[in-house]
């Protein structure tokens, strides 16, 4: 079974600064997807960024980028130019790439609460 | 763009009562997932359906059951409710094996 670990329960960043959120995972599979989801106070789950394990290039989405280290099974999220609206809970999640019913669910880490100081 | 719809958004029940949560996936999405998120916790997978057939089952209590109907909407039925069932219940849908789109969730409170 796959596991996802987010060891930092809370982090804080100054507005306009950069922050990195850490995530490690464990799997015996060679092909999979990794995700970062944002959950603001509204509790809506919002996809921030996605990384395919077979791609060596790190994914980027505007101010959000990842550092994907497949051998180390590490998947960190970097938020540049932090904004007050970035304050939320962030979840790292894993999904097998094989699209069968038993492999398509998301496995989440415990999450990290990010606060942004004005 | 159409999103995943969940109803009701909020539900208050007494212990030992029954609750039914509904989910309407994004049109043409072939897979529906249910997740449970307790206070301060990460979402936990409950059950999924692919083309109206149950495709996977997670840590779903025997008191819970779910199904997907011919119009692709799904219902999660919860009986003999316990205090510990108080949580946010998410439905998500997907087409192809990439991104799951989450609904806004149903907040269930058991008194």
XYZ file of C-alpha atoms in Angstrom:
229
model
C 0.000 0.000 0.000
C 1.083 3.524 -0.690
C 1.697 6.035 2.081
C 2.116 9.797 1.992
C 3.900 11.684 4.764
C 3.775 15.376 5.530
C 5.867 15.828 8.628
C 5.388 19.579 9.105
C 1.960 20.305 10.618
C 2.259 24.078 10.306
C 4.314 26.662 8.473
C 4.273 30.420 8.255
C 5.533 32.756 5.547
C 5.775 36.508 5.123
C 3.699 37.957 2.324
C 5.689 38.182 -0.938
C 8.264 35.666 0.330
C 8.824 32.084 -0.822
C 7.902 28.979 1.124
C 8.471 25.277 0.517
C 6.145 22.563 1.782
C 7.589 19.068 2.108
C 6.083 15.702 1.234
C 7.504 12.197 1.036
C 5.771 9.049 -0.128
C 6.326 5.346 -0.298
C 5.291 3.080 -3.145
C 6.459 0.017 -4.998
C 4.980 1.273 -8.250
C 7.091 2.867 -10.936
C 4.398 4.994 -12.524
C 2.018 7.243 -10.651
C 0.704 10.761 -10.176
C 1.425 13.168 -7.354
C -0.747 16.130 -6.488
C -0.890 19.104 -4.200
C -4.382 20.143 -3.116
C -5.270 23.363 -1.322
C -8.104 23.474 1.198
C -8.983 27.025 2.269
C -11.349 27.800 5.158
C -14.288 27.146 2.825
C -13.117 23.474 2.908
C -13.299 23.195 -0.882
C -10.566 20.902 -2.255
C -8.708 22.752 -5.000
C -6.070 21.151 -7.185
C -2.904 23.247 -7.157
C -0.485 21.225 -9.244
C 0.069 17.742 -10.658
C 3.220 15.775 -11.441
C 3.450 12.625 -13.535
C 6.160 10.322 -12.221
C 7.378 9.413 -15.716
C 8.171 13.063 -16.447
C 11.563 14.259 -15.298
C 10.645 17.911 -15.673
C 9.204 19.518 -12.568
C 5.677 20.863 -12.953
C 4.990 24.582 -12.611
C 1.742 26.549 -12.421
C 2.298 30.292 -12.169
C 3.658 30.926 -8.652
C 3.545 27.233 -7.739
C 6.262 24.743 -8.628
C 7.356 21.357 -7.401
C 10.671 19.689 -6.714
C 10.113 16.048 -7.630
C 12.869 13.667 -6.607
C 11.728 10.210 -7.713
C 14.639 8.249 -6.284
C 14.245 9.927 -2.916
C 10.422 9.701 -3.146
C 10.157 13.358 -2.329
C 7.656 15.855 -3.709
C 7.848 19.390 -2.316
C 5.761 22.404 -3.256
C 7.306 25.834 -3.615
C 5.076 28.894 -3.440
C 6.711 32.061 -4.696
C 5.567 35.609 -3.967
C 3.204 34.355 -1.261
C -0.148 36.055 -1.056
C -2.675 36.309 1.757
C -5.015 34.124 -0.279
C -2.496 31.291 -0.161
C -3.284 30.734 3.516
C -4.876 27.302 3.685
C -4.339 23.645 4.478
C -2.235 21.930 1.803
C -2.464 18.216 1.144
C -0.027 16.103 -0.793
C -1.701 13.161 -2.554
C -0.713 10.047 -4.499
C -2.509 8.138 -7.215
C -1.507 5.124 -9.219
C -1.272 5.744 -12.952
C -2.937 2.465 -13.759
C -6.585 3.240 -14.338
C -8.314 0.329 -12.740
C -10.872 0.760 -10.036
C -8.620 -0.465 -7.284
C -5.854 1.929 -8.218
C -7.662 5.149 -8.937
C -8.293 6.489 -5.435
C -6.260 9.308 -3.918
C -4.117 8.691 -0.859
C -3.546 11.887 1.098
C -0.944 13.037 3.566
C -2.008 14.557 6.892
C -1.762 18.060 5.512
C 0.077 21.206 6.496
C -1.481 24.467 7.610
C 0.120 27.441 5.906
C -0.357 30.907 7.340
C 0.700 34.071 5.529
C 1.789 37.087 7.554
C 0.943 40.505 6.077
C -17.910 24.871 -16.602
C -20.077 22.397 -14.759
C -18.796 21.201 -11.413
C -19.580 18.344 -9.070
C -22.788 18.999 -7.156
C -23.444 17.656 -3.699
C -26.606 17.852 -1.676
C -27.409 18.697 0.945
C -24.547 20.991 1.882
C -25.283 20.688 5.561
C -27.090 17.958 7.454
C -27.836 17.557 11.134
C -28.965 14.180 12.445
C -29.470 12.487 15.770
C -27.618 9.348 16.815
C -29.050 6.171 15.330
C -30.786 8.067 12.528
C -30.213 7.547 8.818
C -28.720 9.990 6.323
C -28.534 10.042 2.535
C -25.957 12.144 0.714
C -26.232 12.794 -2.991
C -23.608 13.501 -5.616
C -24.025 14.632 -9.206
C -20.757 14.208 -11.118
C -19.540 16.381 -13.945
C -21.332 15.320 -17.147
C -19.573 12.505 -19.039
C -17.304 11.661 -16.116
C -17.220 7.898 -15.696
C -15.925 7.512 -12.122
C -17.288 8.756 -8.811
C -15.419 8.691 -5.509
C -16.545 9.287 -1.935
C -14.180 10.572 0.755
C -14.711 11.297 4.443
C -12.773 14.071 6.178
C -12.992 14.235 9.948
C -12.183 17.457 11.839
C -8.518 18.331 11.403
C -7.842 15.195 9.378
C -6.997 14.269 5.818
C -9.673 12.905 3.475
C -10.094 9.153 3.682
C -11.323 7.159 0.701
C -14.618 5.353 1.239
C -15.803 3.895 -2.042
C -15.759 4.427 -5.797
C -17.860 3.554 -8.827
C -16.793 3.155 -12.431
C -19.568 3.125 -15.007
C -22.135 2.442 -12.269
C -20.299 -0.570 -10.874
C -18.484 -0.501 -7.553
C -14.806 -0.390 -8.407
C -13.014 -0.042 -5.082
C -13.791 0.020 -1.393
C -11.843 1.684 1.363
C -12.444 2.083 5.058
C -16.208 2.295 4.774
C -18.231 1.037 7.752
C -20.748 -1.735 7.153
C -23.430 0.737 8.236
C -22.722 2.721 5.079
C -23.725 1.751 1.575
C -23.543 3.510 -1.745
C -24.646 3.122 -5.299
C -24.480 4.855 -8.639
C -27.623 5.193 -10.681
C -28.334 5.036 -14.399
C -28.028 8.833 -14.687
C -24.575 8.554 -13.024
C -25.523 10.340 -9.841
C -24.444 8.583 -6.682
C -25.875 8.292 -3.194
C -24.146 7.461 0.065
C -26.526 5.957 2.608
C -25.526 6.006 6.233
C -27.534 4.179 8.891
C -27.346 3.930 12.693
C -25.393 7.170 12.780
C -22.767 7.610 15.461
C -21.154 10.738 16.859
C -17.932 9.745 15.122
C -19.627 9.943 11.731
C -19.659 13.741 12.022
C -17.425 14.838 9.167
C -17.196 16.503 5.792
C -18.116 14.085 3.023
C -16.670 14.789 -0.392
C -17.712 13.408 -3.693
C -15.283 13.623 -6.608
C -15.571 12.628 -10.233
C -13.096 11.959 -12.993
C -12.801 11.078 -16.637
C -9.665 9.207 -17.603
C -6.999 8.429 -15.051
C -5.764 11.860 -14.176
C -7.564 14.518 -12.237
C -10.347 14.138 -9.718
C -12.675 17.096 -9.397
C -14.114 17.572 -5.947
C -17.545 18.788 -4.994
C -18.041 21.331 -2.199
C -18.763 18.592 0.338
C -21.632 17.783 2.682
C -21.042 18.669 6.303
C -22.734 16.049 8.472
C -23.239 16.724 12.159
C -24.484 13.914 14.384
C -25.898 15.016 17.739
